[in-house]
């Protein structure tokens, strides 16, 4: 299994933290140089983003999305069957390696992604992970992209679906609604956010923090537009699930 740590080259302390996290649980990792969206020219951004549906994304969020897509592209070019994708603010539990090894050994061939992080909502039940207190559950709502396992077919689906950039790298809930890949999660989570996560590399200075409210309002409008553009079949499918299937499931929050 390949392990990729997505890291901006200038953040050496974050890189070393993530490498140490992997070493501590017996994983060998490769650093994938992230794209700093703030260094992209206006033409670069225009060339690599959707002209309408990327509205409200910051340059840093665009760089983050391009970085994850870069990992998917590497998996495709090198025919990597399965990979563990990490951001440099990840924090592992002591037993994370056993859980990861189990998931990698049992990941199916169809497009599948396993979140190792906390998720917002998931369906009760799930599949018990052998010799542990953990289980693999079906995700209903989730965000964050700092720790997940992805197979090759899912990497291809996500790259094709999200390129050029028009979604955040961790817009998992929308991907679930559209049925792009099968997204499940480990409960309890084994890949957490470290204290480094409080030092945002997206909202990285006072000037951007002041723009945050305006940018987020623009993104909210754009996301509503994205949802309206969903194919009719997907809208019907999600409506039917909410009406006829959801009452039979208990959705837990984590």
CSV table of C-alpha atoms in Angstrom, one decimal:
chain,number,residue,atom,x,y,z
A,1,UNK,CA,0.0,0.0,0.0
A,2,UNK,CA,1.2,3.5,-0.9
A,3,UNK,CA,1.0,6.2,1.7
A,4,UNK,CA,0.9,9.8,0.5
A,5,UNK,CA,1.4,12.8,2.8
A,6,UNK,CA,0.1,16.0,1.1
A,7,UNK,CA,2.3,18.9,2.3
A,8,UNK,CA,3.2,22.4,1.2
A,9,UNK,CA,7.0,22.4,0.9
A,10,UNK,CA,7.4,25.5,3.1
A,11,UNK,CA,5.7,23.8,6.1
A,12,UNK,CA,8.6,21.5,7.1
A,13,UNK,CA,7.4,21.1,10.7
A,14,UNK,CA,4.0,19.8,9.5
A,15,UNK,CA,5.7,17.4,7.1
A,16,UNK,CA,8.0,16.0,9.9
A,17,UNK,CA,5.0,15.7,12.2
A,18,UNK,CA,3.1,13.6,9.6
A,19,UNK,CA,6.1,11.5,8.8
A,20,UNK,CA,6.6,10.8,12.5
A,21,UNK,CA,3.0,9.8,12.9
A,22,UNK,CA,3.4,7.3,10.1
A,23,UNK,CA,6.7,6.0,11.5
A,24,UNK,CA,5.2,5.5,14.9
A,25,UNK,CA,2.6,3.0,13.6
A,26,UNK,CA,5.0,1.3,11.2
A,27,UNK,CA,4.0,3.0,7.9
A,28,UNK,CA,6.4,4.2,5.2
A,29,UNK,CA,5.1,7.4,3.6
A,30,UNK,CA,5.9,9.4,0.5
A,31,UNK,CA,5.6,13.2,0.7
A,32,UNK,CA,3.4,14.6,-2.1
A,33,UNK,CA,4.3,18.2,-2.8
A,34,UNK,CA,1.0,20.2,-2.5
A,35,UNK,CA,0.0,23.0,-4.8
A,36,UNK,CA,-0.1,26.4,-3.2
A,37,UNK,CA,-3.1,28.0,-4.8
A,38,UNK,CA,-2.0,31.4,-3.6
A,39,UNK,CA,1.0,31.2,-6.0
A,40,UNK,CA,-1.1,30.3,-9.1
A,41,UNK,CA,-1.6,33.0,-11.6
A,42,UNK,CA,-5.1,34.2,-12.6
A,43,UNK,CA,-4.6,32.4,-15.9
A,44,UNK,CA,-3.6,29.2,-14.1
A,45,UNK,CA,-6.7,29.4,-11.9
A,46,UNK,CA,-8.9,30.1,-14.9
A,47,UNK,CA,-7.4,27.1,-16.8
A,48,UNK,CA,-7.8,24.6,-13.9
A,49,UNK,CA,-11.2,25.6,-12.4
A,50,UNK,CA,-14.8,25.5,-13.6
A,51,UNK,CA,-15.8,29.0,-14.9
A,52,UNK,CA,-19.0,29.1,-12.9
A,53,UNK,CA,-19.2,26.4,-10.3
A,54,UNK,CA,-15.9,27.2,-8.6
A,55,UNK,CA,-17.1,30.6,-7.4
A,56,UNK,CA,-16.5,31.1,-3.7
A,57,UNK,CA,-13.5,28.8,-3.5
A,58,UNK,CA,-10.4,30.5,-2.2
A,59,UNK,CA,-7.0,30.1,-3.9
A,60,UNK,CA,-5.9,27.9,-1.1
A,61,UNK,CA,-9.0,25.6,-1.4
A,62,UNK,CA,-8.3,25.4,-5.1
A,63,UNK,CA,-4.7,24.4,-4.4
A,64,UNK,CA,-6.0,21.8,-1.9
A,65,UNK,CA,-8.4,20.3,-4.4
A,66,UNK,CA,-5.6,20.2,-7.1
A,67,UNK,CA,-3.3,18.5,-4.6
A,68,UNK,CA,-5.7,15.7,-3.9
A,69,UNK,CA,-6.4,15.4,-7.6
A,70,UNK,CA,-2.7,15.2,-8.2
A,71,UNK,CA,-2.6,12.1,-5.9
A,72,UNK,CA,-5.4,10.5,-7.9
A,73,UNK,CA,-3.6,11.2,-11.1
A,74,UNK,CA,-0.4,9.6,-9.7
A,75,UNK,CA,-2.4,6.5,-8.7
A,76,UNK,CA,-3.7,6.3,-12.3
A,77,UNK,CA,-0.4,6.9,-14.0
A,78,UNK,CA,1.4,4.4,-11.8
A,79,UNK,CA,-1.5,1.9,-11.5
A,80,UNK,CA,-1.5,2.0,-7.7
A,81,UNK,CA,-4.3,-0.3,-6.5
A,82,UNK,CA,-4.9,1.4,-3.2
A,83,UNK,CA,-3.4,4.3,-1.2
A,84,UNK,CA,-3.7,5.9,2.1
A,85,UNK,CA,-4.0,9.7,1.6
A,86,UNK,CA,-3.0,12.0,4.5
A,87,UNK,CA,-2.7,15.7,5.1
A,88,UNK,CA,0.1,16.9,7.2
A,89,UNK,CA,-2.0,17.6,10.3
A,90,UNK,CA,-3.1,14.0,10.9
A,91,UNK,CA,-2.9,12.4,14.3
A,92,UNK,CA,-3.1,8.5,14.6
A,93,UNK,CA,-4.2,6.3,17.4
A,94,UNK,CA,-1.8,3.6,18.5
A,95,UNK,CA,-4.0,0.8,16.9
A,96,UNK,CA,-4.4,2.7,13.6
A,97,UNK,CA,-2.0,0.5,11.6
A,98,UNK,CA,-4.0,-2.7,12.4
A,99,UNK,CA,-7.3,-1.0,11.3
A,100,UNK,CA,-5.6,0.4,8.2
A,101,UNK,CA,-4.1,-3.0,7.3
A,102,UNK,CA,-7.5,-4.7,7.7
A,103,UNK,CA,-9.2,-2.1,5.5
A,104,UNK,CA,-6.6,-2.3,2.7
A,105,UNK,CA,-6.7,-6.1,2.7
A,106,UNK,CA,-10.5,-6.1,2.4
A,107,UNK,CA,-11.2,-3.1,0.1
A,108,UNK,CA,-13.4,-4.1,-2.8
A,109,UNK,CA,-12.7,-3.4,-6.5
A,110,UNK,CA,-15.6,-1.1,-7.1
A,111,UNK,CA,-15.0,2.6,-6.4
A,112,UNK,CA,-14.6,2.8,-2.7
A,113,UNK,CA,-13.2,5.3,-0.2
A,114,UNK,CA,-12.8,4.7,3.6
A,115,UNK,CA,-12.7,7.8,5.8
A,116,UNK,CA,-10.5,7.3,8.9
A,117,UNK,CA,-11.7,10.6,10.4
A,118,UNK,CA,-14.7,11.6,12.4
A,119,UNK,CA,-17.9,11.9,10.3
A,120,UNK,CA,-21.0,14.0,11.0
A,121,UNK,CA,-23.7,11.3,10.4
A,122,UNK,CA,-23.7,7.6,9.6
A,123,UNK,CA,-26.1,4.7,9.5
A,124,UNK,CA,-26.4,2.6,12.6
A,125,UNK,CA,-25.0,-0.9,12.3
A,126,UNK,CA,-22.1,-1.5,10.0
A,127,UNK,CA,-19.6,-4.3,9.7
A,128,UNK,CA,-17.4,-5.1,12.6
A,129,UNK,CA,-13.6,-4.9,12.0
A,130,UNK,CA,-12.0,-8.1,13.0
A,131,UNK,CA,-10.3,-8.2,16.5
A,132,UNK,CA,-11.2,-4.6,17.3
A,133,UNK,CA,-13.9,-2.4,18.8
A,134,UNK,CA,-14.2,-0.6,15.5
A,135,UNK,CA,-16.7,-1.0,12.7
A,136,UNK,CA,-17.1,0.1,9.1
A,137,UNK,CA,-20.3,2.2,8.6
A,138,UNK,CA,-22.1,3.8,5.7
A,139,UNK,CA,-21.6,7.5,5.7
A,140,UNK,CA,-24.5,10.0,5.4
A,141,UNK,CA,-22.7,13.3,6.0
A,142,UNK,CA,-18.9,14.0,6.3
A,143,UNK,CA,-16.3,16.6,5.6
A,144,UNK,CA,-12.4,16.7,6.2
A,145,UNK,CA,-9.9,15.0,3.9
A,146,UNK,CA,-6.9,14.6,6.2
A,147,UNK,CA,-7.0,10.7,6.4
A,148,UNK,CA,-8.7,8.3,4.0
A,149,UNK,CA,-8.0,5.1,2.0
A,150,UNK,CA,-9.0,5.1,-1.6
A,151,UNK,CA,-8.8,2.4,-4.3
A,152,UNK,CA,-7.8,2.9,-7.9
A,153,UNK,CA,-11.3,2.8,-9.4
A,154,UNK,CA,-12.4,5.5,-6.9
A,155,UNK,CA,-9.4,7.7,-7.8
A,156,UNK,CA,-10.4,7.5,-11.4
A,157,UNK,CA,-14.0,8.4,-10.7
A,158,UNK,CA,-13.1,11.3,-8.5
A,159,UNK,CA,-10.5,12.7,-10.8
A,160,UNK,CA,-12.9,12.5,-13.8
A,161,UNK,CA,-15.8,14.0,-11.7
A,162,UNK,CA,-14.0,16.8,-10.0
A,163,UNK,CA,-11.6,18.0,-12.8
A,164,UNK,CA,-11.4,20.9,-13.6
A,165,UNK,CA,-11.9,22.0,-10.0
A,166,UNK,CA,-15.4,23.0,-8.9
A,167,UNK,CA,-15.7,21.2,-5.5
A,168,UNK,CA,-13.7,21.3,-2.3
A,169,UNK,CA,-11.5,18.2,-1.8
A,170,UNK,CA,-13.7,17.1,1.1
A,171,UNK,CA,-17.2,17.7,-0.2
A,172,UNK,CA,-18.0,14.1,0.6
A,173,UNK,CA,-21.7,14.6,1.3
A,174,UNK,CA,-22.3,15.8,-2.2
A,175,UNK,CA,-20.3,13.0,-3.7
A,176,UNK,CA,-22.4,10.5,-1.6
A,177,UNK,CA,-25.7,12.1,-2.9
A,178,UNK,CA,-24.4,11.8,-6.5
A,179,UNK,CA,-23.3,8.2,-6.0
A,180,UNK,CA,-19.9,8.9,-7.4
A,181,UNK,CA,-18.0,6.5,-5.1
A,182,UNK,CA,-19.0,4.3,-2.1
A,183,UNK,CA,-17.9,6.2,1.0
A,184,UNK,CA,-17.7,4.4,4.4
A,185,UNK,CA,-16.0,5.4,7.6
A,186,UNK,CA,-14.3,3.8,10.6
A,187,UNK,CA,-16.1,4.3,13.9
A,188,UNK,CA,-14.6,5.2,16.3
A,189,UNK,CA,-12.3,7.2,14.1
A,190,UNK,CA,-8.5,6.4,14.1
A,191,UNK,CA,-7.2,9.3,12.0
A,192,UNK,CA,-7.7,12.6,13.9
A,193,UNK,CA,-6.7,16.2,13.5
A,194,UNK,CA,-3.6,17.2,15.4
A,195,UNK,CA,-3.1,20.6,17.1
A,196,UNK,CA,-1.5,21.7,13.9
A,197,UNK,CA,-4.9,21.8,12.3
A,198,UNK,CA,-5.7,25.0,14.4
A,199,UNK,CA,-3.1,26.8,12.3
A,200,UNK,CA,-5.0,27.0,9.1
A,201,UNK,CA,-3.1,27.0,5.8
A,202,UNK,CA,-6.3,28.0,4.0
A,203,UNK,CA,-7.4,31.0,6.1
A,204,UNK,CA,-3.8,31.8,6.7
A,205,UNK,CA,-3.7,35.6,7.5
A,206,UNK,CA,-5.9,38.4,8.8
A,207,UNK,CA,-6.7,39.6,5.3
A,208,UNK,CA,-8.2,36.3,4.3
A,209,UNK,CA,-10.0,35.9,7.6
A,210,UNK,CA,-11.7,39.2,6.9
A,211,UNK,CA,-12.8,37.9,3.5
A,212,UNK,CA,-14.0,34.7,5.0
A,213,UNK,CA,-17.6,35.7,5.6
A,214,UNK,CA,-18.1,37.2,2.2
A,215,UNK,CA,-16.4,34.3,0.5
A,216,UNK,CA,-18.5,31.7,2.4
A,217,UNK,CA,-21.7,33.5,1.4
A,218,UNK,CA,-20.7,33.4,-2.2
A,219,UNK,CA,-19.8,29.7,-1.9
A,220,UNK,CA,-23.2,29.0,-0.3
A,221,UNK,CA,-24.9,30.6,-3.3
A,222,UNK,CA,-22.8,28.5,-5.6
A,223,UNK,CA,-23.4,25.3,-3.8
A,224,UNK,CA,-27.1,25.9,-4.0
A,225,UNK,CA,-26.6,26.3,-7.8
A,226,UNK,CA,-24.6,23.1,-7.9
A,227,UNK,CA,-27.3,21.2,-6.2
A,228,UNK,CA,-30.0,22.5,-8.5
A,229,UNK,CA,-27.9,21.3,-11.5
A,230,UNK,CA,-27.9,17.7,-10.3
A,231,UNK,CA,-29.4,15.3,-12.8
A,232,UNK,CA,-33.1,14.7,-12.3
A,233,UNK,CA,-32.5,11.0,-11.6
A,234,UNK,CA,-30.2,11.8,-8.7
A,235,UNK,CA,-32.7,14.3,-7.2
A,236,UNK,CA,-35.4,11.7,-7.4
A,237,UNK,CA,-33.2,9.0,-5.9
A,238,UNK,CA,-32.3,11.2,-2.9
A,239,UNK,CA,-35.9,12.2,-2.4
A,240,UNK,CA,-37.1,8.6,-2.5
A,241,UNK,CA,-34.4,7.6,0.0
A,242,UNK,CA,-35.4,10.4,2.4
A,243,UNK,CA,-39.1,9.5,2.2
A,244,UNK,CA,-39.1,5.7,2.1
A,245,UNK,CA,-35.7,4.5,3.4
A,246,UNK,CA,-34.4,6.9,5.9
A,247,UNK,CA,-37.2,6.3,8.4
A,248,UNK,CA,-35.9,2.7,8.7
A,249,UNK,CA,-32.4,3.8,9.6
A,250,UNK,CA,-31.1,5.4,12.7
A,251,UNK,CA,-28.6,8.0,11.7
A,252,UNK,CA,-26.0,8.6,14.4
A,253,UNK,CA,-23.9,11.8,14.8
A,254,UNK,CA,-20.3,11.5,15.7
